[in-house]
Amino acid sequence: MPAHGKDLRIIIVGGGEVGFRTAQLLDERGHDLVIIESDPERCQKIADAYVATVIEGDATLPDIFQQAGPETANVVAALSDDTLANLAVCMIAQRLNPDLHTVMRTDAETGEAHAELVDSVIYPQRASALLAVNAVLSGDVRSLEHAMGVLDIAEVRIGADAPAAGKRLTEISFPKGCLVVSDVDGSSIAGADTVLEPGHRYIVAAEPEVVQELMRLLRG
Amino acid sequence: MAQVGDRSPAAKLGLLDATMVGMGAMIGAGIFVLTGLAADIAGPAALLVFALNGVVTAFTGVSYAELASAIPKSGGGYVFVREVFSGPTSFLMGWMLAFAYMIAGALYALGFSSNFVEFVHLYWAGLPTGPVWHIVYALVVVGLFALLNAVSTEASGGAETVVTIIKIIILLVFAGFGAFAVEGGNLEPFFPGNRASVSLVQAMGLTFIAFEGYDLIATVTEEVENPRENIPKAIFISLVATVAIYLVVVWVAIGTLGADKLGRAGETGIAEAATSFMPTIPLLGEGAALIVFGAVFSTVSALNAVVIASSRVVFAMGRENQLPNPLGQISATFGTPLAAVVASAAVMLVSVLLLPIEQVGRVSSLFFLVSFVVVNWSVIRLRRQRPNMTRPFEMPLYPYIPLLGIALNLVLAYFLLRDDPFTLVLGLGWVAIGGAVYAVLEWRRPRPEPAEA
């Protein structure tokens, strides 16, 4: 049975660059994270960053994977650089908890081959390539998903019973360092009188320190 | 025009700040309010009471350090237990811990009003006094700090560091002057009466609350710099420093006033002791005024700390959907966990109104003892369930430390309850209410929403 908390509980397998950075971003948004990583030195480094509980070991061993608490988790993201291991982890996860949302990192040769077996497939090399295209063209417009920097620019759906739902922007006390840019229709830039309608999507920008608070206001 | 926020986010806390969070919550209530009570029961052996309590609580401190370094979440004991135990156990832990903080708040508020009356009377005799007025002052101060925390997050920031350092300085001034006035005769006989050991353990249970506070460091872990190193350090430094300060202060208080007089003075014991030896200080007039001021100041800052602590536990439970939804939401108007603060303050106000001060101390100590048992147990369970978890601070002498922590906390709880069925009834009553709340929430639980980040 999945956790009933307001924040998601996410298991990340592989604490390399991709897994660790993913964990950092999710932690900034206030979610609970467990990372499974086999390299002891890497484990210490992740523990130092204080973004996730760390389990040391091979996640494809059910004995190790169990320790991350799949029965109370909402999502498992297998992000190691070993595609077969990632697939194995997703299969084990689904077996242990059929409600788990599974995310699998894949590589160039495998591509979308496993898309049917898991909920989402990601391919970091392709994302990097898109980023490289952005940089090479150095245009004035950059796609949101690939913005670098520290600012988190995101599209947020307002939660039905979130504190900010149904309120005008002026009525809400936002922390310093965040900005509601627009509603997603693109029809207008947000103003003081913009109302945050529950269920609708808005583009927001925030500095890392206040992302969690902003999400709590907008998502509940 | 887009909407820009203007509220400052919380600042980062260094090792000093984190240590002061713990010391600020510990020093204040216990030492000013309960020294008299301890002397009343145990005589000069009150010194031993405080020393032994320091040892007992250190075991749990080690457990807190291991959990806080491995589980990167703010929220303190409840959050750790939530990580390890099933729904009902973690609910009960949060329920008890929140109540322990709330009722500690009632104790600090009542301690505040006695010392406040004393302080004002030094300058103006016209302040109305009497049992009813004491309760009125206590209610006002709880209301005031609830309001402060409801509308602003500033009260929980680094300002606590300055406040705590002032408290420590005042106590050191007290000890410094008092040390010259100590009469050795006052410390003898060290063990009064023939049931010395029993009264010792009883007094330990009663004053245990004076050692509650280092656990608050675990409620702010995510705001601390380099937490995996600084949190265990802050827990140990704050415990050791606090025990040292307590011992000096209790030694001076008993040595100057004598255990009997100290016992009769009750919650204003330290202030009374100061009156006997403090020299005149320019501007303040009587030297004792400084100490009484210290008592007022300390109870207020400890009160602030538990208002924050209890509301954070309630908020964390709301976020885990273990309490009704609004309690886990921040207010859109103030950016604070408004509903959680109001709920905590409401319980504090009712406790101030309905319970006598000694009872308040007992119930609070009882719930801390029981919840610390669960914290120690969590360490053992987590080691078994997740042997491969990375533990940046791994306690030595496992499993003896948590096992001793459990045993000693249970012994103190037993002696606390042995001659006091009322505390037991109150405690069971609160647990029963919790059981009912849990059952209703489970029954009404909506189906979980589909995952959406």
XYZ file of C-alpha atoms in Angstrom:
673
model
C 0.000 0.000 0.000
C 1.512 3.348 -0.950
C 2.217 6.055 1.616
C -0.622 8.456 2.207
C 1.545 11.488 2.885
C 1.241 14.726 0.961
C 4.854 14.432 -0.168
C 5.856 11.574 -2.428
C 8.174 8.858 -1.261
C 10.627 8.087 -4.034
C 13.231 5.351 -4.359
C 16.143 6.214 -6.617
C 18.432 3.425 -7.725
C 21.923 4.560 -8.651
C 23.545 7.504 -6.893
C 25.686 8.623 -9.831
C 25.442 12.058 -11.422
C 21.973 11.452 -12.850
C 20.505 9.783 -9.767
C 22.050 12.192 -7.283
C 21.090 15.350 -9.160
C 17.547 14.011 -9.567
C 17.397 13.374 -5.831
C 18.598 16.916 -5.092
C 15.919 18.492 -7.264
C 13.189 16.300 -5.788
C 14.387 17.045 -2.252
C 14.186 20.768 -2.986
C 10.540 20.210 -3.833
C 9.975 18.599 -0.471
C 9.729 14.911 -1.358
C 11.101 12.008 0.697
C 13.940 10.113 -0.940
C 15.819 6.867 -0.564
C 18.874 6.237 -2.756
C 20.290 2.768 -3.317
C 23.934 2.865 -4.394
C 26.569 0.140 -4.448
C 29.758 2.195 -4.169
C 30.563 2.849 -0.468
C 32.472 6.073 -1.159
C 29.661 7.441 -3.256
C 27.240 6.551 -0.412
C 29.189 8.700 2.052
C 29.161 11.586 -0.381
C 25.399 11.367 -0.813
C 24.897 11.108 2.952
C 26.941 14.309 3.351
C 24.585 16.153 1.051
C 21.705 15.226 3.374
C 19.089 14.899 0.649
C 18.198 11.226 1.011
C 18.384 8.163 3.180
C 21.064 5.952 1.645
C 21.092 2.174 1.329
C 24.425 0.673 0.338
C 24.257 -2.380 -1.898
C 23.151 -3.932 -5.171
C 19.524 -2.937 -5.762
C 18.852 -5.940 -7.966
C 19.075 -8.130 -4.855
C 15.567 -8.185 -3.367
C 17.159 -8.303 0.079
C 18.750 -4.887 -0.508
C 15.838 -3.395 -2.430
C 13.444 -4.303 0.392
C 15.409 -2.043 2.736
C 14.317 1.015 0.758
C 10.731 0.321 1.802
C 8.976 -0.272 -1.555
C 5.700 -1.081 0.223
C 5.289 2.534 1.361
C 6.842 4.253 -1.682
C 5.032 5.972 -4.561
C 7.708 5.967 -7.257
C 10.839 4.046 -8.114
C 13.333 5.627 -10.516
C 16.057 3.249 -11.728
C 18.728 5.701 -12.883
C 21.973 3.733 -12.830
C 24.056 3.496 -16.018
C 23.369 -0.226 -16.287
C 20.220 -0.605 -18.411
C 19.654 -4.266 -17.595
C 19.986 -3.632 -13.884
C 17.504 -0.764 -14.196
C 15.013 -3.046 -15.901
C 15.507 -5.713 -13.223
C 14.906 -3.153 -10.490
C 11.671 -1.957 -12.089
C 10.461 -5.563 -12.412
C 11.311 -6.352 -8.781
C 9.614 -3.137 -7.701
C 6.404 -3.923 -9.571
C 6.378 -7.382 -8.114
C 6.772 -6.092 -4.558
C 4.277 -3.247 -4.957
C 2.091 -3.165 -8.097
C 1.045 0.457 -7.332
C 4.590 1.769 -7.741
C 5.128 4.192 -10.610
C 8.282 2.995 -12.385
C 10.794 5.188 -14.176
C 13.678 3.550 -16.039
C 16.841 5.049 -17.471
C 17.860 3.488 -20.750
C 20.668 3.861 -23.311
C 21.109 4.393 -27.033
C 21.076 0.723 -28.085
C 18.037 -0.201 -26.011
C 16.034 2.917 -26.776
C 12.336 2.576 -26.106
C 12.388 -1.224 -26.176
C 11.146 -1.543 -22.609
C 8.575 1.242 -22.778
C 5.751 -1.272 -22.495
C 7.124 -2.813 -19.325
C 7.625 0.328 -17.244
C 5.671 3.556 -16.751
C 8.279 5.895 -18.227
C 11.583 5.541 -20.000
C 14.199 8.273 -19.920
C 17.281 8.602 -22.023
C 19.688 11.170 -20.513
C 22.022 11.200 -23.531
C 19.223 12.444 -25.759
C 18.328 15.135 -23.221
C 21.984 16.170 -23.152
C 22.014 16.332 -26.927
C 19.040 18.682 -26.912
C 20.859 20.807 -24.360
C 23.929 20.851 -26.578
C 21.779 22.014 -29.484
C 20.486 24.854 -27.328
C 24.029 25.851 -26.433
C 25.398 25.564 -29.958
C 22.653 27.710 -31.396
C 22.915 30.057 -28.374
C 19.590 31.504 -29.309
C 17.590 33.919 -27.229
C 15.012 31.286 -26.531
C 15.745 28.140 -24.613
C 13.309 25.379 -23.927
C 12.214 25.365 -20.318
C 12.934 21.729 -19.593
C 16.571 22.163 -20.334
C 17.286 25.384 -18.536
C 20.475 24.970 -16.523
C 21.355 27.475 -13.806
C 20.036 27.012 -10.271
C 16.616 28.550 -10.854
C 13.858 26.011 -10.935
C 11.390 26.947 -13.632
C 8.416 24.686 -13.580
C 4.854 24.281 -14.595
C 2.735 23.588 -11.520
C -0.802 22.343 -11.308
C -2.593 23.984 -8.364
C -3.735 21.343 -5.853
C -7.449 21.148 -5.087
C -7.019 21.818 -1.369
C -3.696 23.665 -1.522
C -3.369 26.745 0.707
C -3.118 29.024 -2.339
C -5.978 27.477 -4.310
C -8.603 29.980 -5.402
C -6.647 32.933 -4.006
C -5.494 36.072 -5.794
C -1.708 36.490 -5.949
C -1.820 39.571 -3.696
C -3.555 37.578 -0.987
C -0.718 35.057 -0.785
C 2.465 35.654 1.146
C 5.156 34.206 -1.119
C 8.704 33.702 0.174
C 11.391 35.951 -1.276
C 13.002 34.425 -4.355
C 10.027 33.099 -6.247
C 7.796 34.312 -8.984
C 4.536 33.244 -10.587
C 5.153 34.014 -14.253
C 1.985 33.108 -16.097
C -0.806 30.680 -16.596
C 0.063 28.000 -19.069
C -2.399 29.007 -21.741
C 0.196 31.631 -22.499
C -2.619 34.122 -22.839
C -1.365 36.372 -20.086
C 1.476 37.211 -17.739
C 0.425 36.868 -14.114
C -0.516 40.070 -12.326
C -1.548 41.004 -8.817
C -5.156 40.075 -9.595
C -4.392 36.692 -11.159
C -6.366 34.001 -9.380
C -4.736 30.582 -8.875
C -7.525 28.284 -10.003
C -7.275 24.750 -8.584
C -6.519 22.185 -11.279
C -5.034 24.770 -13.655
C -1.354 25.013 -14.534
C 0.916 27.987 -13.988
C 4.553 28.638 -14.804
C 6.610 29.537 -11.758
C 10.256 30.338 -11.169
C 11.989 29.848 -7.832
C 15.400 29.802 -6.204
C 16.301 26.378 -4.767
C 15.900 27.401 -1.099
C 12.252 28.325 -1.502
C 11.068 25.669 -3.962
C 9.732 23.454 -1.198
C 7.774 26.256 0.433
C 6.388 27.365 -2.928
C 5.296 23.806 -3.722
C 3.604 23.559 -0.335
C 1.632 26.715 -1.090
C 0.634 25.654 -4.592
C 0.325 21.891 -4.258
C -0.683 21.452 -0.607
C 3.434 42.438 -13.892
C 4.301 39.232 -12.155
C 4.016 38.539 -8.477
C 7.298 38.651 -6.548
C 7.582 37.264 -3.012
C 8.945 39.477 -0.249
C 9.098 37.197 2.762
C 12.620 36.082 3.726
C 13.162 32.324 3.831
C 14.632 30.842 7.021
C 18.381 31.335 7.462
C 20.919 28.506 7.716
C 21.964 27.462 11.217
C 25.625 26.826 12.105
C 26.945 24.493 14.813
C 26.585 27.222 17.440
C 23.002 27.988 16.427
C 22.069 24.308 16.432
C 23.651 23.804 19.857
C 21.768 26.823 21.164
C 18.468 25.443 19.860
C 19.016 22.499 22.185
C 20.352 24.473 25.156
C 17.715 27.154 24.773
C 14.948 24.619 25.134
C 16.584 22.736 27.991
C 17.737 25.660 30.120
C 14.821 27.655 31.267
C 12.093 25.521 32.440
C 13.735 22.741 34.304
C 16.374 24.610 36.164
C 14.274 27.586 37.259
C 10.969 25.860 37.834
C 11.955 22.413 39.086
C 15.093 22.872 41.223
C 12.902 23.722 44.229
C 10.739 20.684 43.623
C 13.742 18.366 43.353
C 15.227 19.757 46.571
C 11.891 19.249 48.299
C 11.875 15.542 47.487
C 15.532 14.544 47.480
C 17.208 17.182 49.694
C 20.818 18.009 48.813
C 20.866 14.816 46.746
C 19.039 16.918 44.151
C 22.553 17.425 42.819
C 22.809 13.706 42.171
C 19.319 13.771 40.644
C 20.411 16.217 37.971
C 23.701 14.409 37.319
C 22.057 10.997 36.918
C 19.312 12.389 34.718
C 22.025 13.753 32.480
C 23.488 10.260 32.175
C 20.113 8.627 31.488
C 19.196 11.121 28.826
C 22.606 10.854 27.162
C 21.746 7.313 26.011
C 18.716 8.614 24.169
C 20.830 11.504 22.900
C 23.139 9.024 21.180
C 20.132 7.355 19.556
C 18.818 10.707 18.336
C 22.246 11.482 16.874
C 22.360 8.236 14.885
C 18.834 8.672 13.527
C 19.221 12.368 12.704
C 22.454 11.797 10.798
C 20.950 9.008 8.677
C 17.414 10.275 8.024
C 17.579 13.653 6.322
C 14.235 15.047 7.401
C 13.204 17.769 9.817
C 10.485 17.007 12.325
C 12.303 15.227 15.135
C 11.356 12.012 16.897
C 8.031 11.590 15.120
C 9.603 11.604 11.671
C 12.194 8.977 12.643
C 9.582 6.714 14.135
C 7.371 7.220 11.072
C 10.275 5.963 8.986
C 10.604 2.786 11.027
C 7.205 1.801 12.378
C 3.759 1.124 10.956
C 0.879 3.625 10.983
C -0.562 3.122 14.485
C 2.805 3.146 16.283
C 4.065 6.245 14.518
C 0.741 7.984 15.044
C 0.900 7.229 18.755
C 4.486 8.481 18.935
C 3.564 11.774 17.279
C 0.469 12.082 19.409
C 2.446 11.598 22.638
C 5.417 13.704 21.625
C 3.266 16.623 20.498
C 1.380 16.465 23.790
C 4.621 16.295 25.773
C 5.769 19.534 24.122
C 2.370 21.163 24.530
C 2.118 20.350 28.195
C 5.739 21.356 28.739
C 4.585 24.677 27.306
C 1.942 24.828 30.016
C 4.635 24.193 32.642
C 6.843 26.954 31.268
C 3.909 29.351 31.101
C 3.005 28.695 34.747
C 6.668 29.001 35.729
C 6.757 32.258 33.833
C 3.840 33.776 35.702
C 5.275 33.040 39.185
C 8.606 34.562 38.255
C 6.972 37.422 36.367
C 4.976 38.403 39.458
C 8.151 38.203 41.535
C 10.024 40.384 39.049
C 7.379 43.090 38.769
C 6.926 43.158 42.542
C 10.568 44.174 42.921
C 9.669 47.484 41.308
C 5.930 47.821 41.652
C 3.951 46.092 44.383
C 0.622 46.875 42.765
C 0.593 43.958 40.269
C -2.340 41.761 41.240
C -1.332 38.297 42.377
C -3.011 35.082 43.509
C -3.761 31.727 41.888
C -6.283 33.108 39.433
C -3.999 35.903 38.276
C -1.124 33.457 37.827
C -3.265 31.471 35.429
C -4.296 34.654 33.632
C -0.646 35.664 33.084
C 0.186 32.151 31.886
C -2.712 32.199 29.410
C -1.666 35.600 28.101
C 1.932 34.556 27.513
C 0.901 31.358 25.693
C -1.511 33.361 23.546
C 1.171 35.905 22.774
C 3.748 33.380 21.590
C 1.214 31.372 19.664
C 0.273 34.580 17.851
C 3.908 35.435 17.194
C 4.593 32.023 15.655
C 1.316 32.017 13.772
C 2.011 35.214 11.864
C 5.788 35.064 11.438
C 8.552 32.533 10.973
C 11.122 34.968 12.396
C 10.736 33.653 15.963
C 12.201 30.312 14.935
C 15.365 31.694 13.320
C 18.820 32.459 14.669
C 17.502 35.001 17.209
C 17.283 32.083 19.617
C 21.082 31.981 19.774
C 21.361 35.464 21.290
C 18.542 34.795 23.742
C 20.120 31.552 24.902
C 23.555 33.074 25.371
C 21.995 35.772 27.572
C 20.310 33.067 29.654
C 23.579 31.232 30.103
C 25.407 34.405 31.120
C 22.771 35.199 33.738
C 23.090 31.701 35.220
C 26.879 31.978 35.259
C 26.637 35.322 37.074
C 24.369 33.630 39.607
C 26.850 30.778 40.038
C 29.828 33.124 40.186
C 28.484 35.235 43.061
C 26.835 32.289 44.756
C 29.938 30.131 44.851
C 31.405 32.434 47.528
C 28.269 32.256 49.639
C 27.911 28.462 49.688
C 27.880 27.032 53.209
C 29.042 23.440 53.337
C 26.605 22.667 56.145
C 23.670 23.164 53.821
C 24.736 20.165 51.772
C 24.578 17.791 54.743
C 23.146 15.300 55.274
C 23.377 14.607 51.545
C 20.696 11.886 51.633
C 17.752 12.868 53.825
C 15.549 10.250 55.535
C 15.747 6.499 55.124
C 14.081 5.989 51.744
C 16.786 7.948 49.988
C 17.144 5.850 46.865
C 13.411 5.803 46.125
C 13.052 9.568 46.547
C 16.082 9.996 44.316
C 14.506 8.065 41.456
C 11.186 9.823 41.987
C 12.831 13.222 41.807
C 14.619 12.114 38.633
C 11.311 11.320 36.974
C 9.841 14.650 38.031
C 12.745 16.725 36.790
C 13.368 14.691 33.656
C 11.710 17.394 31.610
C 14.684 19.661 32.375
C 16.694 17.466 30.004
C 14.219 17.600 27.205
C 15.269 20.018 24.521
C 18.321 18.572 22.775
C 15.797 16.549 20.799
C 14.555 19.832 19.321
C 17.798 19.969 17.349
C 16.366 17.058 15.380
C 13.330 19.154 14.427
C 15.446 21.669 12.490
C 18.031 19.349 10.896
C 17.347 20.454 7.332
C 18.150 24.059 8.238
C 21.557 23.154 9.688
C 24.773 23.488 7.675
C 26.753 20.284 7.155
C 24.146 18.376 9.150
C 25.714 14.943 9.268
C 28.617 16.316 11.285
C 26.987 19.201 13.098
C 23.840 17.485 14.364
C 25.490 14.761 16.458
C 27.981 17.371 17.703
C 25.244 19.847 18.596
C 23.314 17.164 20.482
C 26.335 16.132 22.562
C 27.693 19.623 23.214
C 24.316 20.963 24.278
C 23.749 18.005 26.628
C 27.156 18.159 28.296
C 27.147 21.948 28.642
C 23.634 21.953 30.031
C 24.346 19.271 32.617
C 27.468 21.173 33.725
C 25.507 24.420 34.118
C 22.720 22.641 35.999
C 25.129 21.074 38.465
C 26.801 24.380 39.299
C 23.476 26.185 39.671
C 21.868 23.481 41.826
C 24.999 23.291 43.983
C 24.885 27.049 44.567
C 21.144 27.106 45.209
C 21.280 24.335 47.807
C 24.534 25.550 49.284
C 23.247 29.065 49.901
C 19.597 28.548 50.770
C 19.543 24.987 52.101
C 17.394 22.221 50.662
C 14.433 22.856 52.990
C 13.995 26.520 52.152
C 14.637 25.831 48.478
C 11.950 23.152 48.534
C 9.428 25.515 50.106
C 10.143 28.206 47.523
C 9.019 25.833 44.740
C 9.115 27.292 41.244
C 10.741 30.542 42.420
C 13.513 28.665 44.282
C 16.442 29.949 42.240
C 15.233 33.549 42.521
C 14.881 33.171 46.281
C 18.399 31.797 46.570
C 19.700 34.754 44.584
C 18.033 37.216 46.963
C 20.176 35.844 49.778
C 23.568 36.626 48.254
C 23.421 38.810 45.133
C 25.033 42.256 45.565
C 23.361 45.441 44.380
C 23.753 46.048 40.657
C 23.562 49.556 39.169
C 20.330 50.323 37.254
C 18.670 47.056 38.225
C 18.746 47.790 41.943
C 18.707 44.562 43.904
C 21.057 41.987 42.392
C 18.441 39.293 42.662
C 16.427 41.199 40.072
C 18.887 40.018 37.435
C 18.243 36.388 38.332
C 14.479 36.841 38.461
C 14.715 38.568 35.120
C 16.724 35.585 33.897
C 13.966 33.254 35.071
C 11.269 35.258 33.292
C 13.373 35.474 30.164
C 14.273 31.774 30.208
C 10.769 30.464 30.719
C 9.597 32.685 27.871
C 12.226 31.445 25.430
C 11.671 27.812 26.433
C 7.963 28.395 25.893
C 8.685 29.742 22.429
C 10.793 26.674 21.673
C 8.041 24.214 22.600
C 5.362 26.200 20.754
C 7.541 25.722 17.665
C 8.347 22.092 18.492
C 4.780 20.986 19.137
C 3.444 22.748 16.064
C 6.158 21.119 13.916
C 5.199 17.662 15.125
C 1.522 18.419 14.457
C 2.444 19.828 11.028
C 4.554 16.758 10.186
C 1.661 14.504 11.194
C -0.660 16.560 9.009
C 1.738 16.179 6.065
C 1.783 12.426 6.572
C -2.036 12.567 6.640
C -1.985 11.227 10.188
C -3.914 14.297 11.338
C -6.616 16.212 9.438
C -5.462 17.853 6.213
C -5.467 21.562 7.243
C -2.926 20.848 10.017
C -0.363 19.862 7.377
C -0.807 22.976 5.237
C 1.013 26.276 5.490
C -1.104 29.394 5.574
C -1.282 31.276 2.288
C -1.540 34.568 4.153
C 1.403 34.165 6.548
C 3.481 31.308 5.127
C 3.479 29.658 8.575
C 1.945 26.350 9.699
C -0.880 28.450 11.139
C -3.407 25.679 11.830
C -0.790 23.510 13.571
C 0.301 26.429 15.768
C -3.271 27.250 16.730
C -4.056 23.609 17.549
C -0.934 23.288 19.721
C -1.651 26.532 21.545
C -5.230 25.455 22.204
C -4.068 22.298 24.009
C -1.524 24.366 25.971
C -4.200 26.839 27.057
C -6.512 24.072 28.237
C -3.649 22.433 30.170
C -2.778 25.731 31.862
C -6.419 26.161 32.862
C -7.104 22.672 34.138
C -3.910 21.189 35.589
C -1.867 22.126 38.684
C 1.792 22.902 38.013
C 3.188 19.751 39.603
C 0.837 17.587 37.557
C 1.805 19.378 34.402
C 5.479 18.592 34.996
C 4.720 14.937 35.730
C 2.579 14.320 32.668
C 5.108 16.002 30.424
C 8.017 14.018 31.890
C 6.010 10.808 31.501
C 5.345 11.368 27.812
C 8.943 12.309 27.111
C 10.115 9.149 28.865
C 7.730 6.977 26.871
C 8.504 8.608 23.537
C 12.254 8.369 24.201
C 11.743 4.631 24.739
C 10.258 4.468 21.235
C 13.153 6.499 19.785
C 15.701 4.051 21.236
C 13.655 1.157 19.972
C 13.620 2.746 16.502
C 17.407 2.595 16.367
C 17.364 -1.141 17.063
C 14.557 -1.814 14.620
C 16.137 0.264 11.875
C 19.468 -1.552 12.272
C 17.626 -4.847 11.819
C 15.351 -3.751 8.987
C 17.962 -1.821 7.046
C 21.377 -3.203 7.878
C 22.827 -1.673 4.698
C 21.692 1.879 5.400
C 24.504 4.433 5.411
C 24.815 5.785 8.966
C 27.141 8.792 8.968
C 27.090 8.714 12.763
C 27.079 5.098 13.873
C 26.839 4.714 17.640
C 29.450 2.693 19.484
C 28.463 -0.141 21.846
C 25.327 -1.055 19.906
C 22.932 -2.551 21.050
C 23.782 -1.774 24.679
C 23.210 1.974 24.455
C 19.636 1.904 23.108
C 18.778 -1.072 25.359
C 20.041 0.799 28.427
C 18.180 3.881 27.238
C 14.945 1.893 27.057
C 15.459 0.244 30.456
C 16.388 3.431 32.318
C 13.572 5.479 30.794
C 11.103 2.756 31.782
C 12.413 2.665 35.362
C 11.951 6.420 35.707
C 8.466 6.216 34.209
C 7.557 3.429 36.643
C 8.629 5.420 39.691
C 6.919 8.513 38.358
C 3.623 6.643 38.143
C 3.959 4.438 41.197
C 2.493 6.851 43.741
C 0.526 8.928 41.323
C -2.502 7.254 39.737
C -3.766 10.642 38.536
C -0.841 11.049 36.127
C -1.433 7.518 34.875
C -5.121 8.270 34.290
C -4.301 11.521 32.500
C -1.732 9.774 30.335
C -4.037 6.897 29.449
C -6.827 9.405 28.824
C -4.736 11.254 26.262
C -3.696 7.984 24.586
C -7.362 6.903 24.470
C -8.366 10.170 22.790
C -5.534 9.562 20.323
C -6.830 6.070 19.605
C -10.271 7.468 18.855
C -8.853 10.181 16.575
C -6.786 7.588 14.710
C -9.776 5.291 14.263
C -11.952 8.112 12.905
C -9.228 9.313 10.521
C -8.620 5.794 9.205
C -12.319 5.267 8.714
C -12.776 8.537 6.814
C -9.550 8.292 4.827
C -10.109 9.261 1.205
C -8.634 7.098 -1.533
C -5.090 8.242 -2.330
C -4.709 10.596 -5.297
C -2.763 9.349 -8.325
C 0.911 10.245 -8.064
C 1.717 13.673 -9.506
C 4.937 15.482 -8.774
